mmCIF file of C-alpha atoms and ligand atoms in Angstrom:
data_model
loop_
_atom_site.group_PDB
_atom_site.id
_atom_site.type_symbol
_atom_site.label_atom_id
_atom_site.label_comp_id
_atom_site.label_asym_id
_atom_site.label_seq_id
_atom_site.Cartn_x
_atom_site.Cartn_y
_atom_site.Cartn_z
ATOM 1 C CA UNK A 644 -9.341 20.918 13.243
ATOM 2 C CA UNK A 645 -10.647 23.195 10.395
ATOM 3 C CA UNK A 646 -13.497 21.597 8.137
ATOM 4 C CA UNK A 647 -11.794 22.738 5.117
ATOM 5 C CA UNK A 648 -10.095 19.392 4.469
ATOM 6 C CA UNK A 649 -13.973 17.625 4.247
ATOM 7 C CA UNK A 650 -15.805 16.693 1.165
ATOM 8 C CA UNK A 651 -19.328 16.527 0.421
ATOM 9 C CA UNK A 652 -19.877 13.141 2.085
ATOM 10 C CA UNK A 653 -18.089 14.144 5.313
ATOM 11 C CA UNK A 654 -14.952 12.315 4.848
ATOM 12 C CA UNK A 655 -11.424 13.543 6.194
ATOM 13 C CA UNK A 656 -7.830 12.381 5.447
ATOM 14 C CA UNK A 657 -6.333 10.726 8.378
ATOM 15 C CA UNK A 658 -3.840 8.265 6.288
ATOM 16 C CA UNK A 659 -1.320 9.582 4.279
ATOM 17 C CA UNK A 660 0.644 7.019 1.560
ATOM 18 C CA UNK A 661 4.175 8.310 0.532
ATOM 19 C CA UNK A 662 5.995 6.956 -2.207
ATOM 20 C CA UNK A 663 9.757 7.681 -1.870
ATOM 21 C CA UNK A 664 10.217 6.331 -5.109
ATOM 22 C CA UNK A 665 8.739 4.660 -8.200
ATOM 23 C CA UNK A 666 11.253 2.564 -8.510
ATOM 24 C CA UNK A 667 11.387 -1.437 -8.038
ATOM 25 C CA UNK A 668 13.596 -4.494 -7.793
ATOM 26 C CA UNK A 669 10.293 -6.800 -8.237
ATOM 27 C CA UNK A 670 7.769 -6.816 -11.197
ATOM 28 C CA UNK A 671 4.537 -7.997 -10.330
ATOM 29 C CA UNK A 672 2.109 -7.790 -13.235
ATOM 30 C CA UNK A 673 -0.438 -7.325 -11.375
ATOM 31 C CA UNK A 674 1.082 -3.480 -10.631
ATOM 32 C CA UNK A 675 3.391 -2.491 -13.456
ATOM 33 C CA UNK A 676 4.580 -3.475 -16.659
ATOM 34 C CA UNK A 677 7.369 -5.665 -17.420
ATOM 35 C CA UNK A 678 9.729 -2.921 -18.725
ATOM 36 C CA UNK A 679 8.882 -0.354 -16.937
ATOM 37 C CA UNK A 680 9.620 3.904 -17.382
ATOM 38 C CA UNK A 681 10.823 5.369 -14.082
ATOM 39 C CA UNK A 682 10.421 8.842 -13.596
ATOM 40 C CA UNK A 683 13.818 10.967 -14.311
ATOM 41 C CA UNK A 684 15.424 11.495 -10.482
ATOM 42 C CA UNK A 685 15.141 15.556 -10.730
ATOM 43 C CA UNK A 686 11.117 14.429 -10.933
ATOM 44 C CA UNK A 687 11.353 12.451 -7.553
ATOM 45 C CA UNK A 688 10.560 15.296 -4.609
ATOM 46 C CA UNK A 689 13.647 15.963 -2.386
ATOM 47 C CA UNK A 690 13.379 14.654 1.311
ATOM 48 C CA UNK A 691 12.742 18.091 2.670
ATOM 49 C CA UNK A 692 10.086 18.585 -0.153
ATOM 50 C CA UNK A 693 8.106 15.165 1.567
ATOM 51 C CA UNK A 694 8.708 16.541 5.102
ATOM 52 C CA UNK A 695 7.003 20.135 4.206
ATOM 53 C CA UNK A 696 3.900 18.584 3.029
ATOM 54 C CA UNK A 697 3.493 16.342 5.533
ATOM 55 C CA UNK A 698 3.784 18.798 8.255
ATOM 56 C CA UNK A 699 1.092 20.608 6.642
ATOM 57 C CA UNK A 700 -0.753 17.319 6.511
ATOM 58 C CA UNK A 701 -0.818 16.421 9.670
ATOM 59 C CA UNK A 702 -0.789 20.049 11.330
ATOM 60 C CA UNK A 703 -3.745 21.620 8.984
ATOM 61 C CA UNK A 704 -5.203 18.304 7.735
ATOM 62 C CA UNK A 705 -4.705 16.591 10.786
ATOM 63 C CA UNK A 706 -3.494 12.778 9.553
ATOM 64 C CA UNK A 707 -2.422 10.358 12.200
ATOM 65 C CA UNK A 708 -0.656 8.090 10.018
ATOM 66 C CA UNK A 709 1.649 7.768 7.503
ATOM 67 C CA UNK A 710 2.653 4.584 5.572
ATOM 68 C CA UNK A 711 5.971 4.924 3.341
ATOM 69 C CA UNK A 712 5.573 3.354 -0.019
ATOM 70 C CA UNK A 713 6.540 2.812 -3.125
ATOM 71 C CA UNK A 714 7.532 1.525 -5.812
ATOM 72 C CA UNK A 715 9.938 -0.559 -3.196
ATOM 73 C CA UNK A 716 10.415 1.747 -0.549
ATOM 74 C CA UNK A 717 13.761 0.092 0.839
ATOM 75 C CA UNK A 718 15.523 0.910 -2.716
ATOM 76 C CA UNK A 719 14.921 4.541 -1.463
ATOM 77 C CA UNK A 720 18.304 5.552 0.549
ATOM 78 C CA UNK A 721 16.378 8.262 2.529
ATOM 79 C CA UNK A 722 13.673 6.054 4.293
ATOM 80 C CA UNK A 723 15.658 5.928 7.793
ATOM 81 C CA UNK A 724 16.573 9.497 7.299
ATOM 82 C CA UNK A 725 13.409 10.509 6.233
ATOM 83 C CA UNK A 726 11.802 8.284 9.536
ATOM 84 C CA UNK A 727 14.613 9.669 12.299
ATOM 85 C CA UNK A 728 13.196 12.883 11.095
ATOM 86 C CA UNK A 729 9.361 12.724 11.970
ATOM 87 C CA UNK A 730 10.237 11.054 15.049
ATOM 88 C CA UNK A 731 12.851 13.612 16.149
ATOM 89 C CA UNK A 732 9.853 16.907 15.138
ATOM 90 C CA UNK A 733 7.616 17.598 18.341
ATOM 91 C CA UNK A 734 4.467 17.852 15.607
ATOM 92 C CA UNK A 735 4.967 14.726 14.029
ATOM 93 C CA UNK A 736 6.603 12.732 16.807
ATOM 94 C CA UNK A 737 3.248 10.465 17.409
ATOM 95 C CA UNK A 738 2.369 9.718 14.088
ATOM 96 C CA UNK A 739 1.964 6.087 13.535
ATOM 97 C CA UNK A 740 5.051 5.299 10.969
ATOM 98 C CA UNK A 741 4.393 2.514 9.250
ATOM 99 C CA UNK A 742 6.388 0.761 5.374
ATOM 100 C CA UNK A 743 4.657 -1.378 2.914
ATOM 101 C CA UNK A 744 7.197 -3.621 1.296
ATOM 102 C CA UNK A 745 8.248 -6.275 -0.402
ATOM 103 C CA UNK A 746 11.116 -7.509 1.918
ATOM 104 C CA UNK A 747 13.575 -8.259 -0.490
ATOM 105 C CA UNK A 748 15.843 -6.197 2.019
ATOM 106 C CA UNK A 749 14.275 -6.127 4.643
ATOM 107 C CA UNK A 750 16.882 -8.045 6.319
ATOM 108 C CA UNK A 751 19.522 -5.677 5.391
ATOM 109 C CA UNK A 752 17.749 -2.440 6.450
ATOM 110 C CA UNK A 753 15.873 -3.654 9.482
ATOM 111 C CA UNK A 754 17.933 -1.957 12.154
ATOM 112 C CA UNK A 755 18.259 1.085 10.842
ATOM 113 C CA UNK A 756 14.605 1.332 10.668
ATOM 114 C CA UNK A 757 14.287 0.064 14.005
ATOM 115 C CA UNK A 758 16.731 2.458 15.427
ATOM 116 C CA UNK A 759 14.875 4.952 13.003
ATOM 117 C CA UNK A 760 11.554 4.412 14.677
ATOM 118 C CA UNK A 761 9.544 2.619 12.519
ATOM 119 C CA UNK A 762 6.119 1.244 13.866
ATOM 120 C CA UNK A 763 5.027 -1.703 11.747
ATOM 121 C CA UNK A 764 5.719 -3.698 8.448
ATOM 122 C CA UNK A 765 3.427 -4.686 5.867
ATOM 123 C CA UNK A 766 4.922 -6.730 3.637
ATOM 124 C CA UNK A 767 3.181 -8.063 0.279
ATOM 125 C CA UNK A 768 4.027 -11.566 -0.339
ATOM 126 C CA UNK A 769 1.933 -13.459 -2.806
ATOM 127 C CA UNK A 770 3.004 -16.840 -3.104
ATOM 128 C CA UNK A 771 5.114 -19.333 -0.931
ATOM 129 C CA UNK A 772 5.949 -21.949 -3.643
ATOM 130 C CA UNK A 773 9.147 -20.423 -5.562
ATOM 131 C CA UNK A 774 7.867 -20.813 -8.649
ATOM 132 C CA UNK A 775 4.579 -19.467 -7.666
ATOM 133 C CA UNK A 776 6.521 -16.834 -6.571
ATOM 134 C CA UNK A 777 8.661 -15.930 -9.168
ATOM 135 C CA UNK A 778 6.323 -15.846 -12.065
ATOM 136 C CA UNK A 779 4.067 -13.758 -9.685
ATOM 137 C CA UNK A 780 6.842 -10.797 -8.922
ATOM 138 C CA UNK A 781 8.861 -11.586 -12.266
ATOM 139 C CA UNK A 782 11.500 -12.125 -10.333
ATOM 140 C CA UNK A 783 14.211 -15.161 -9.684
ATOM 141 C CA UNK A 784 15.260 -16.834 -6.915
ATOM 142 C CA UNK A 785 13.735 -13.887 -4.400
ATOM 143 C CA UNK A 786 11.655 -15.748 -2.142
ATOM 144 C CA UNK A 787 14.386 -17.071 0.313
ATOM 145 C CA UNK A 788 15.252 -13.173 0.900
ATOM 146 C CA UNK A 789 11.624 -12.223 1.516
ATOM 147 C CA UNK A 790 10.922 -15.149 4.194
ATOM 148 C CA UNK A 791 14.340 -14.279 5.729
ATOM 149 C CA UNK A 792 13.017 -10.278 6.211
ATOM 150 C CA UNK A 793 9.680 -11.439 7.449
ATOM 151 C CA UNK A 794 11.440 -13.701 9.920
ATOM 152 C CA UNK A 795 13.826 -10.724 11.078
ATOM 153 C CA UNK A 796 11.277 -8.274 11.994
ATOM 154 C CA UNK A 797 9.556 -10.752 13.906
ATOM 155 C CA UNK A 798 12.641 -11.366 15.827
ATOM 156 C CA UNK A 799 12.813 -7.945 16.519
ATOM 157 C CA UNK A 800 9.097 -7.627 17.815
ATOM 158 C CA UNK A 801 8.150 -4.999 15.221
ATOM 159 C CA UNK A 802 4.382 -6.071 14.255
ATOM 160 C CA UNK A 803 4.313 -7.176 10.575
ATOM 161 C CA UNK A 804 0.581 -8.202 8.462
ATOM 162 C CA UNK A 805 1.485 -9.833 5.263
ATOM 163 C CA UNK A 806 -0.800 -9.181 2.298
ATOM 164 C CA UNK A 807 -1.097 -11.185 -0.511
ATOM 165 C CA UNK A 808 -2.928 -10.305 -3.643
ATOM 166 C CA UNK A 809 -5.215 -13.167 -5.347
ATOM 167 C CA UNK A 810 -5.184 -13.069 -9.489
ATOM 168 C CA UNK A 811 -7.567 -16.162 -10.476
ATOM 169 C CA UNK A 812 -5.613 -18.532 -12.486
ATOM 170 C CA UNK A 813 -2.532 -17.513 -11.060
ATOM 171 C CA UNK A 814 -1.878 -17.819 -7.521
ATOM 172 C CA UNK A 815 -5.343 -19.041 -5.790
ATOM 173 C CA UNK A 816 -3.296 -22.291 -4.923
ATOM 174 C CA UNK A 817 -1.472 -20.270 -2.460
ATOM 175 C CA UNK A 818 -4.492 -19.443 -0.123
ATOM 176 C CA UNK A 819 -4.626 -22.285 2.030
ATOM 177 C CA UNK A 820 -0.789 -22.462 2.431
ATOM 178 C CA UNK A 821 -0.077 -19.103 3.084
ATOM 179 C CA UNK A 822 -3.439 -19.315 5.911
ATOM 180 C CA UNK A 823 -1.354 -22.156 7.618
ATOM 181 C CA UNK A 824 2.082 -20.482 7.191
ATOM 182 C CA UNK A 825 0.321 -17.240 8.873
ATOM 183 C CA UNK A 826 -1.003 -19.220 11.422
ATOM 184 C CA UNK A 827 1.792 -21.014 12.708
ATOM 185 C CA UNK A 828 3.911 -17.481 12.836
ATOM 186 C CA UNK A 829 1.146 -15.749 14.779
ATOM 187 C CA UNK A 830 1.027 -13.370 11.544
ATOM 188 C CA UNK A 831 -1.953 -11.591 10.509
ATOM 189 C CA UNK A 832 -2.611 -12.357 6.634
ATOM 190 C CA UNK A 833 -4.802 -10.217 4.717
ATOM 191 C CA UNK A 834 -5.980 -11.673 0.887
ATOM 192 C CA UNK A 835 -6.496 -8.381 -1.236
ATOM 193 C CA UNK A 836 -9.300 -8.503 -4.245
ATOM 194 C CA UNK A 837 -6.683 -7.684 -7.275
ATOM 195 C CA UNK A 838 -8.101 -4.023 -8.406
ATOM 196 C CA UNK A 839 -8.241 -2.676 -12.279
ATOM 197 C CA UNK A 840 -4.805 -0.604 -11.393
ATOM 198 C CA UNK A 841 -2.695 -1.723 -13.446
ATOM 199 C CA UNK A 842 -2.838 -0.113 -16.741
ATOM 200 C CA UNK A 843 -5.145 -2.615 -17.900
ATOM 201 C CA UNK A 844 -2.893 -5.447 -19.157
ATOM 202 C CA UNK A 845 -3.910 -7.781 -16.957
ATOM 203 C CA UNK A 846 -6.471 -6.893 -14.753
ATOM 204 C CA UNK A 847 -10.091 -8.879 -16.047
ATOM 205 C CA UNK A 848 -13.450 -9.658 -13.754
ATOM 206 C CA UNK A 849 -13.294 -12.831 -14.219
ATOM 207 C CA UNK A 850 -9.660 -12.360 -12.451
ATOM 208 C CA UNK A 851 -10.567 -11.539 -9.620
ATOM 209 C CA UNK A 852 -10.466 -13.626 -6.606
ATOM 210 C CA UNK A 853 -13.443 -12.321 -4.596
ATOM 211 C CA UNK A 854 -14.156 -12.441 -0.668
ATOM 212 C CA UNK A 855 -17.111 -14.479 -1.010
ATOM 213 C CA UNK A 856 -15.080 -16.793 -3.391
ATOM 214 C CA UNK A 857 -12.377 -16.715 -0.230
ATOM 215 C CA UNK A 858 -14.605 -17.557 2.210
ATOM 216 C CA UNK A 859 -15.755 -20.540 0.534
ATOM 217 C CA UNK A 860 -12.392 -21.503 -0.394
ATOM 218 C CA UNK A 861 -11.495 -21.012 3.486
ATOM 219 C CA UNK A 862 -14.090 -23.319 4.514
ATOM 220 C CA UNK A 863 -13.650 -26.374 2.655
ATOM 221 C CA UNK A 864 -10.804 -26.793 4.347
ATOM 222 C CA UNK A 865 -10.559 -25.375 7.856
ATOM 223 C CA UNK A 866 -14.494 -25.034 8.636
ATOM 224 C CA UNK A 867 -16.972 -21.655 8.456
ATOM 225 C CA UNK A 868 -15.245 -18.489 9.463
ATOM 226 C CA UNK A 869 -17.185 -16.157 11.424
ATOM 227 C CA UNK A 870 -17.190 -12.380 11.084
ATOM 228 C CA UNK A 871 -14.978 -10.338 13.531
ATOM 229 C CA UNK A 872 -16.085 -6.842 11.287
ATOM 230 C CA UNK A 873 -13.912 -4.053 9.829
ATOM 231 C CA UNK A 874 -10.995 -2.557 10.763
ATOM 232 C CA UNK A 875 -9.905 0.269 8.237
ATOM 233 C CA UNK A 876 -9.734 -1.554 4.917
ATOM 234 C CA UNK A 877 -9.852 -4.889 5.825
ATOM 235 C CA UNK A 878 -12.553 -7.539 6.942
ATOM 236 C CA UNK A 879 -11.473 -9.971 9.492
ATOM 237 C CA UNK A 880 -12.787 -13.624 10.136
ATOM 238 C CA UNK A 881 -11.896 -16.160 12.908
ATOM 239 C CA UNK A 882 -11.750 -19.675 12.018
ATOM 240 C CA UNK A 883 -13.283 -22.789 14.223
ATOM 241 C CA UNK A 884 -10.090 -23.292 15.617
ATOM 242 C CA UNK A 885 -8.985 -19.846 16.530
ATOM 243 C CA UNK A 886 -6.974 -19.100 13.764
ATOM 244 C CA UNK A 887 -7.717 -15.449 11.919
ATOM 245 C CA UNK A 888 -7.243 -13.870 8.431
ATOM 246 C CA UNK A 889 -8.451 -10.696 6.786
ATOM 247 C CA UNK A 890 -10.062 -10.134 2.973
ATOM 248 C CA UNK A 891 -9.479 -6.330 1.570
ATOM 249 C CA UNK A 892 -12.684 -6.468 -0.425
ATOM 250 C CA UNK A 893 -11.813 -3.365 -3.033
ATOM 251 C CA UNK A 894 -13.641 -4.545 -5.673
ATOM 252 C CA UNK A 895 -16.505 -6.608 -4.497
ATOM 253 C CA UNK A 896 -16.932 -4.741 -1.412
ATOM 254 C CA UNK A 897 -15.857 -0.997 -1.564
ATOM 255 C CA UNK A 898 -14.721 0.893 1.278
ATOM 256 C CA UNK A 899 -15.187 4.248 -0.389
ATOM 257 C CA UNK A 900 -17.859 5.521 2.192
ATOM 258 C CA UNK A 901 -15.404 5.678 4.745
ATOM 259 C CA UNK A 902 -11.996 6.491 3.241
ATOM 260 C CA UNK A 903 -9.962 8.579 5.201
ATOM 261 C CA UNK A 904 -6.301 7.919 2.815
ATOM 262 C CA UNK A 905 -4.871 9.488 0.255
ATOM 263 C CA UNK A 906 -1.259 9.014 -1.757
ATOM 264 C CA UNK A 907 1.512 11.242 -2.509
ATOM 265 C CA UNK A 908 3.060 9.837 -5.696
ATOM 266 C CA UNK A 909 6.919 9.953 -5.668
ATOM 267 C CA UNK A 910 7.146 12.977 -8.174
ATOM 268 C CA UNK A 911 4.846 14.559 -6.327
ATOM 269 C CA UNK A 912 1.520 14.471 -7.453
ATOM 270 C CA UNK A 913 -1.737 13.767 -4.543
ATOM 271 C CA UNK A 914 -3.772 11.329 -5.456
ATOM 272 C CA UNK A 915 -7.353 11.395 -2.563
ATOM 273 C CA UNK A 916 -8.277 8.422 -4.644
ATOM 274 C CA UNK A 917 -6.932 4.630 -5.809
ATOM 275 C CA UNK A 918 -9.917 5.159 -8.558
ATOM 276 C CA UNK A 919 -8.813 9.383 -9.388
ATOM 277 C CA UNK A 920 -7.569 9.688 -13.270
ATOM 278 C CA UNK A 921 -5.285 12.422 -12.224
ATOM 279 C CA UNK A 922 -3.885 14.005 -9.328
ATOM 280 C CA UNK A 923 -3.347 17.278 -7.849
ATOM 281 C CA UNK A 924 0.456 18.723 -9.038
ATOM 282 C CA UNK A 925 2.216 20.023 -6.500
ATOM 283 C CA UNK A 926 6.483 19.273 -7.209
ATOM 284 C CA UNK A 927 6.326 22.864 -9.734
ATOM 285 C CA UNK A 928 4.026 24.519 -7.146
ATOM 286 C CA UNK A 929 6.880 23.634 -4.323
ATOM 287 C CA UNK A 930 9.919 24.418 -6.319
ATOM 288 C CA UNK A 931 8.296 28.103 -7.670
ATOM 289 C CA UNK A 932 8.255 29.261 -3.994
ATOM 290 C CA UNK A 933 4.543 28.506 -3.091
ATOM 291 C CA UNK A 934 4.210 29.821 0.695
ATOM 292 C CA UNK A 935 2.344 27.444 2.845
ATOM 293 C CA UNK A 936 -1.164 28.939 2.938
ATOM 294 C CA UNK A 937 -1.172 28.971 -0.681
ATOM 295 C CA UNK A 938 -0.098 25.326 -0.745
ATOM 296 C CA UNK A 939 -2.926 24.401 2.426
ATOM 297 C CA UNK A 940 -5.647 25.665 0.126
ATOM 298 C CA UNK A 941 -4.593 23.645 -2.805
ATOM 299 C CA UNK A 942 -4.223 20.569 -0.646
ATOM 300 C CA UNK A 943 -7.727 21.709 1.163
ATOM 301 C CA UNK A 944 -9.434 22.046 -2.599
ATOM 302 C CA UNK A 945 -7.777 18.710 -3.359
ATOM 303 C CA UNK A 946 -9.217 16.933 -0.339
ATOM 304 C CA UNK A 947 -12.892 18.519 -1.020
ATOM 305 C CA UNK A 948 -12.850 17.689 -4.365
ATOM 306 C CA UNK A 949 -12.503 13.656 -3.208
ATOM 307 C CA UNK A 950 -13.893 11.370 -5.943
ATOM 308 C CA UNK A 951 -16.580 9.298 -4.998
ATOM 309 C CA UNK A 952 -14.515 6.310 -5.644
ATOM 310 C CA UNK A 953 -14.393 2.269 -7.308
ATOM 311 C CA UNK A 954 -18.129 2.086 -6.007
ATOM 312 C CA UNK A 955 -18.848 4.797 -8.420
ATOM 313 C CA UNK A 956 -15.927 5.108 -10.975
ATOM 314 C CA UNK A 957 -15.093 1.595 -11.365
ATOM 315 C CA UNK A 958 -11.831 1.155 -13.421
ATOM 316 C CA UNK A 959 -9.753 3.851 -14.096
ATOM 317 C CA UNK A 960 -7.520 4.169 -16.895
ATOM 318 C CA UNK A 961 -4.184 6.779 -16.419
ATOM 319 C CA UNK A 962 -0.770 6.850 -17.273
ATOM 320 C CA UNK A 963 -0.088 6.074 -13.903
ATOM 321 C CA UNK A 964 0.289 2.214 -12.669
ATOM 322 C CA UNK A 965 -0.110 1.153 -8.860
ATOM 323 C CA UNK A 966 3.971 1.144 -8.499
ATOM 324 C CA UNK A 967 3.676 5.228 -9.465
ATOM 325 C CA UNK A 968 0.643 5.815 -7.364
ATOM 326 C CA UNK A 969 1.971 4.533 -4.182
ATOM 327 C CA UNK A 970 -0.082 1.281 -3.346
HETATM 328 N N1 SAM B 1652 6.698 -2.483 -3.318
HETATM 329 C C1 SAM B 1652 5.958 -2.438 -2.113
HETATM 330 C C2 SAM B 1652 5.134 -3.688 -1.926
HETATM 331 O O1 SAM B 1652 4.960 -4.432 -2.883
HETATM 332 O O2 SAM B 1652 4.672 -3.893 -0.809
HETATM 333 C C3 SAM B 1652 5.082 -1.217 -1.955
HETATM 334 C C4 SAM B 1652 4.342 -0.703 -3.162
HETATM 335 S S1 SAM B 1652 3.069 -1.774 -3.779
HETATM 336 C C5 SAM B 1652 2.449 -0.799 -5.126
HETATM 337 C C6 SAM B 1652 1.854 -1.641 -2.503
HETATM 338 C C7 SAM B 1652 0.787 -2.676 -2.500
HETATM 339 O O3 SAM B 1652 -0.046 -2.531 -3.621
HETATM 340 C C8 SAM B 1652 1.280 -4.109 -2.495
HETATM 341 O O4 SAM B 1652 0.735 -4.797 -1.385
HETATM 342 C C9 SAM B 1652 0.720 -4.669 -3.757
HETATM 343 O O5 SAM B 1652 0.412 -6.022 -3.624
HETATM 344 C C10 SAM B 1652 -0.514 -3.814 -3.961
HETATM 345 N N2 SAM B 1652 -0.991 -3.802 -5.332
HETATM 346 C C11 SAM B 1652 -0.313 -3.411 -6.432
HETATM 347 N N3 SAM B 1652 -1.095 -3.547 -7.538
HETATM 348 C C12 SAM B 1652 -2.283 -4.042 -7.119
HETATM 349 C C13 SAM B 1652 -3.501 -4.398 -7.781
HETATM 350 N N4 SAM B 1652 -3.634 -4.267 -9.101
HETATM 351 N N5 SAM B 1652 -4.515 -4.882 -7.032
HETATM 352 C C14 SAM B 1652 -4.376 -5.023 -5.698
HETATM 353 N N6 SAM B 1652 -3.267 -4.680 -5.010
HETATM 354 C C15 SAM B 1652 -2.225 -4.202 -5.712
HETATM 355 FE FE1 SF4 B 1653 7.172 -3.661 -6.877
HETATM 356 FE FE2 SF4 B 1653 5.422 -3.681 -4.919
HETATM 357 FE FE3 SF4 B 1653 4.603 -3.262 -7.431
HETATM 358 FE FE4 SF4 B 1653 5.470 -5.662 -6.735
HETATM 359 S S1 SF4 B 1653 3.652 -4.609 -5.906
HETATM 360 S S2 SF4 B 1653 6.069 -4.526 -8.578
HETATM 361 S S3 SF4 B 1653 7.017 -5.217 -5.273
HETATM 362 S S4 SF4 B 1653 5.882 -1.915 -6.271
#
């Protein structure tokens, strides 16, 4: 695979985020604002605009993987399309396809994904008490829905990690349940740091809910965890009794070292960093007729030119919120 997709510290993509859309039936404040301004449609790339650049990504860049995102990536009517489609193409056949979601409807959509080929589910579920809940996603009367989605794609064997993000003052009463919940499904849990994403309305230090914080929290009640190390993002721990859990340290901890990700925004901009100000804009360089070298060397300059990321940067402050960017 050519070298020109490395930057300076060696670092490759491998993961690629896609947001089908920027749109959402949930409101978490942690991730957008309240009232929210979606992108006009004619901004949102087409499905055949996605599928060109990830071909390229995969056959120039070589990524492996490729997580569909949003916004709420079920609200997008092309995601089983757009998934029948990378299965059915010899070069992207193997890729791991995987969705982040919500699971509001998940239930509904399951077997078409299924059928579709999907791999695996993450689904981001921050509190299990329904008021917890609502105030969390903004939301009313949701959380039935959610648990209902969880519980179907465990029925149908696909592999699902929740992930749950922790804002101090707002939802750290939900660790402990959600560890049991997990436990007694057999699902892995993963507590996310909450990261300065959000267009700084809510985000504060003192907010966040950090792993060492977790850790100590974990133990009063179930005993030490011990370290089981890294895997991608996430830190995992095993607790005396066999029970596991994972902490995405973003803030405390940063991963940057070893990113291999970056996000294509649902109007078509390529973010190679959570922490960038701006991405690279490539929707006008696909609809003026850009032929695919030219388009591999601005994706290959975009991919050098990697920030060094939240261990460097720290907050970032853009137009763009986490539901724009693709979480
Ligand atoms: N709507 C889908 C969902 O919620 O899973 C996909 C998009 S959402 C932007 C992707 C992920 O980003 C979710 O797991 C969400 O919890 C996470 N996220 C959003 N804002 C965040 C923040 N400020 N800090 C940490 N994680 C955040
Ligand atoms: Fe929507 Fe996901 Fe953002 Fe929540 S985290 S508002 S579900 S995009």
């Amino acid at each position: 695979m050519s070298r020109a997709f490395e930057d300076r510290h060696g670092r490759r993509p491998r993961k690629l985020r896609v947001s089908l859309t920027d749109r959402c039936n949930f409101r978490c404040g942690y991730c957008m604002p309240e009232q929210p301004q979606w992108a006009p449609k004619d901004q949102l790339l087409t499905a055949d605009e996605r599928l060109r650049l990830i071909r390229l990504f995969v056959e120039r860049a070589g990524v492996r993987s490729i997580r569909l995102t949003g916004g709420e990536p079920l609200l997008a009517p092309e995601l089983d399309g757009l998934i029948a489609r990378l299965r059915g193409d010899p070069l992207t056949a193997k890729l791991r396809l995987s969705i982040t979601t919500n699971a509001q409807l998940l239930h509904r959509r399951l077997p078409g994904l299924v059928a579709a080929g999907l791999d695996d589910i993450n689904v981001s579920l921050d509190a299990l008490e329904p008021a917890r809940f609502d105030a969390m996603t903004r939301t009313r009367h949701r959380l039935p829905a959610v648990l209902r989605g969880v519980e179907a794609a465990c029925e149908a064997g696909i592999p699902v990690k929740i992930n749950a993000v922790i804002v101090r003052g707002q939802n750290e009463d939900q660790i402990l349940p959600m560890l049991r919940w997990a436990m007694d499904r057999d699902l892995v849990l993963r507590f996310i740091e909450f990261m300065p994403l959000e267009g700084g309305a809510l985000w504060r230090r003192e907010r966040v809910f950090s792993e060492a914080e977790l850790i100590d929290h974990v133990t009063g009640e179930f005993g030490a965890p011990v370290s089981l190390g890294a895997d991608g993002p996430a830190s995992y721990y095993a607790l005396p009794d066999g029970g596991r859990f994972g902490v995405i340290p973003t803030v405390t901890r940063p991963f940057c070292g070893d990113c291999d990700r970056m996000r294509l925004t649902a109007t078509g901009a390529l973010y190679t960093c959570l922490f960038a100000s701006r991405g690279t804009e490539l929707r006008e360089l696909l609809r003026g007729g850009v032929d695919d070298e030219a388009l591999v060397a601005h994706l290959a300059a975009a991919s050098r030119a990697k920030p060094d990321g939240y261990a460097q940067t720290g907050a970032v402050e853009r137009p763009i919120t986490m539901h724009g960017l693709g979480g």
